[in-house]
Amino acid sequence: APATRDRLRIAIQKSGRLAEPARALLTACGLSWRESRDKLFCYGESLPIDLLLVRDDDIPGLIADGVCDFGVVGRNELDEQAGERARIGLPQAFREFRALGFGQCRLMLAVPDSWDWQGPQQLQGQRIATSYPAILAQWLQDQAIDASVVELSGSVEIAPRLGTADAICDLVSSGATLAANQLKPVETLLDSEAVLAGPSREFEDERAGLAAMLLRRIDGVLKLKD
Ligand code: ATP
Ligand code: ZN
């Protein structure tokens, strides 16, 4: 059984694209912390809600393991890890609670500029490099395409030039990186943004009330923004 706790713990990115907007959102919700910029843990002052500063990739797992109760993470990362859990037969342990309206990007399939794009069936038998193998494999299956997925942890966009893949599936915001690598985006696999992720299971202790309050406050802040 999960440990009982009377404080809520939220994981956010320590540094990177989502770090500042995540903190700004939680501050706008009335949360404050005992300042500890470079440390991993920020103790909640105004409310019993603490922060854990981590790598974004670790956030779904921290929720799954019950180390954290909520997290601010890209939908791309959350869906990928949910897909991976499903693939290896683990139960779904986390889910998206709210879309937060920042960190927008798209997970896209991109092919060399020279290709005359006719549609997904053109990928049949090709090698596609990505850091999102679970999302890509699911999409290929939905399209009934047999292609090989080449998993790379970074620099996915140079794979076609290196000859290690024919096409790529990567996050795109402006498209400048693709263009610089003579690639063009042709299909969108996922529209992503930062989301509040939390556990699939309900809280059975003090955290239930805190979680409900946090969600109400986030909804209030999001409403002010549109
Ligand atoms: P960490 O050190 O935490 O692992 P990271 O390098 O994986 O950092 P960032 O590059 O900061 O992470 O990206 C975090 C999230 O920002 C992405 O998962 C994605 O949801 C979002 N994002 C928005 N625009 C982009 C983009 N152009 N490229 C990559 N990610 C983007
Ligand atoms: Zn990361």
PDB file of C-alpha atoms and ligand atoms in Angstrom, residues 13 15-18 54-57 74-77 103-105 132 171-173 192-193, ligand 1:
ATOM      1  CA  GLN A  13      11.807  20.421 -14.203  1.00  0.00           C
ATOM      2  CA  SER A  15      16.138  23.525 -15.519  1.00  0.00           C
ATOM      3  CA  GLY A  16      14.950  23.673 -19.092  1.00  0.00           C
ATOM      4  CA  ARG A  17      11.973  24.904 -21.049  1.00  0.00           C
ATOM      5  CA  LEU A  18       9.303  24.034 -18.490  1.00  0.00           C
ATOM      6  CA  VAL A  54      14.155  16.924 -11.301  1.00  0.00           C
ATOM      7  CA  ARG A  55      14.753  16.003 -14.947  1.00  0.00           C
ATOM      8  CA  ASP A  56      11.526  15.990 -16.920  1.00  0.00           C
ATOM      9  CA  ASP A  57      12.088  12.381 -18.010  1.00  0.00           C
ATOM     10  CA  GLY A  74       5.324  17.615 -21.515  1.00  0.00           C
ATOM     11  CA  ARG A  75       2.462  15.484 -22.843  1.00  0.00           C
ATOM     12  CA  ASN A  76       5.058  13.997 -25.220  1.00  0.00           C
ATOM     13  CA  GLU A  77       7.034  12.569 -22.292  1.00  0.00           C
ATOM     14  CA  GLY A 103       5.533  24.426 -23.689  1.00  0.00           C
ATOM     15  CA  GLN A 104       3.583  23.902 -26.894  1.00  0.00           C
ATOM     16  CA  CYS A 105       5.283  21.805 -29.545  1.00  0.00           C
ATOM     17  CA  TYR A 132       9.740   8.603 -28.816  1.00  0.00           C
ATOM     18  CA  LEU A 171       9.573  17.531 -31.424  1.00  0.00           C
ATOM     19  CA  VAL A 172       9.141  20.616 -33.546  1.00  0.00           C
ATOM     20  CA  SER A 173       8.311  24.144 -32.499  1.00  0.00           C
ATOM     21  CA  SER A 192       1.940  18.602 -27.056  1.00  0.00           C
ATOM     22  CA  GLU A 193       2.112  21.131 -24.256  1.00  0.00           C
TER      23      GLU A 193
HETATM   24  P1  ATP B   1      15.932  17.645 -18.814  1.00  0.00           P
HETATM   25  O1  ATP B   1      17.301  18.056 -18.416  1.00  0.00           O
HETATM   26  O2  ATP B   1      14.914  18.023 -17.779  1.00  0.00           O
HETATM   27  O3  ATP B   1      15.846  16.190 -19.222  1.00  0.00           O
HETATM   28  P2  ATP B   1      15.244  18.184 -21.616  1.00  0.00           P
HETATM   29  O4  ATP B   1      16.402  18.586 -22.456  1.00  0.00           O
HETATM   30  O5  ATP B   1      14.689  16.805 -21.752  1.00  0.00           O
HETATM   31  O6  ATP B   1      15.579  18.529 -20.098  1.00  0.00           O
HETATM   32  P3  ATP B   1      13.740  20.520 -22.555  1.00  0.00           P
HETATM   33  O7  ATP B   1      14.485  20.684 -23.827  1.00  0.00           O
HETATM   34  O8  ATP B   1      13.815  21.583 -21.534  1.00  0.00           O
HETATM   35  O9  ATP B   1      14.001  19.112 -21.850  1.00  0.00           O
HETATM   36  O10 ATP B   1      12.225  20.282 -22.968  1.00  0.00           O
HETATM   37  C1  ATP B   1      11.241  20.004 -22.016  1.00  0.00           C
HETATM   38  C2  ATP B   1       9.907  19.912 -22.718  1.00  0.00           C
HETATM   39  O11 ATP B   1       9.617  21.156 -23.373  1.00  0.00           O
HETATM   40  C3  ATP B   1       9.781  18.893 -23.833  1.00  0.00           C
HETATM   41  O12 ATP B   1       9.586  17.568 -23.360  1.00  0.00           O
HETATM   42  C4  ATP B   1       8.563  19.417 -24.578  1.00  0.00           C
HETATM   43  O13 ATP B   1       7.372  18.996 -23.924  1.00  0.00           O
HETATM   44  C5  ATP B   1       8.677  20.934 -24.418  1.00  0.00           C
HETATM   45  N1  ATP B   1       9.107  21.645 -25.644  1.00  0.00           N
HETATM   46  C6  ATP B   1       8.538  22.745 -26.153  1.00  0.00           C
HETATM   47  N2  ATP B   1       9.132  23.134 -27.295  1.00  0.00           N
HETATM   48  C7  ATP B   1      10.106  22.255 -27.541  1.00  0.00           C
HETATM   49  C8  ATP B   1      11.082  22.116 -28.576  1.00  0.00           C
HETATM   50  N3  ATP B   1      11.157  22.974 -29.591  1.00  0.00           N
HETATM   51  N4  ATP B   1      11.973  21.119 -28.481  1.00  0.00           N
HETATM   52  C9  ATP B   1      11.934  20.270 -27.434  1.00  0.00           C
HETATM   53  N5  ATP B   1      11.016  20.342 -26.440  1.00  0.00           N
HETATM   54  C10 ATP B   1      10.101  21.322 -26.483  1.00  0.00           C
END
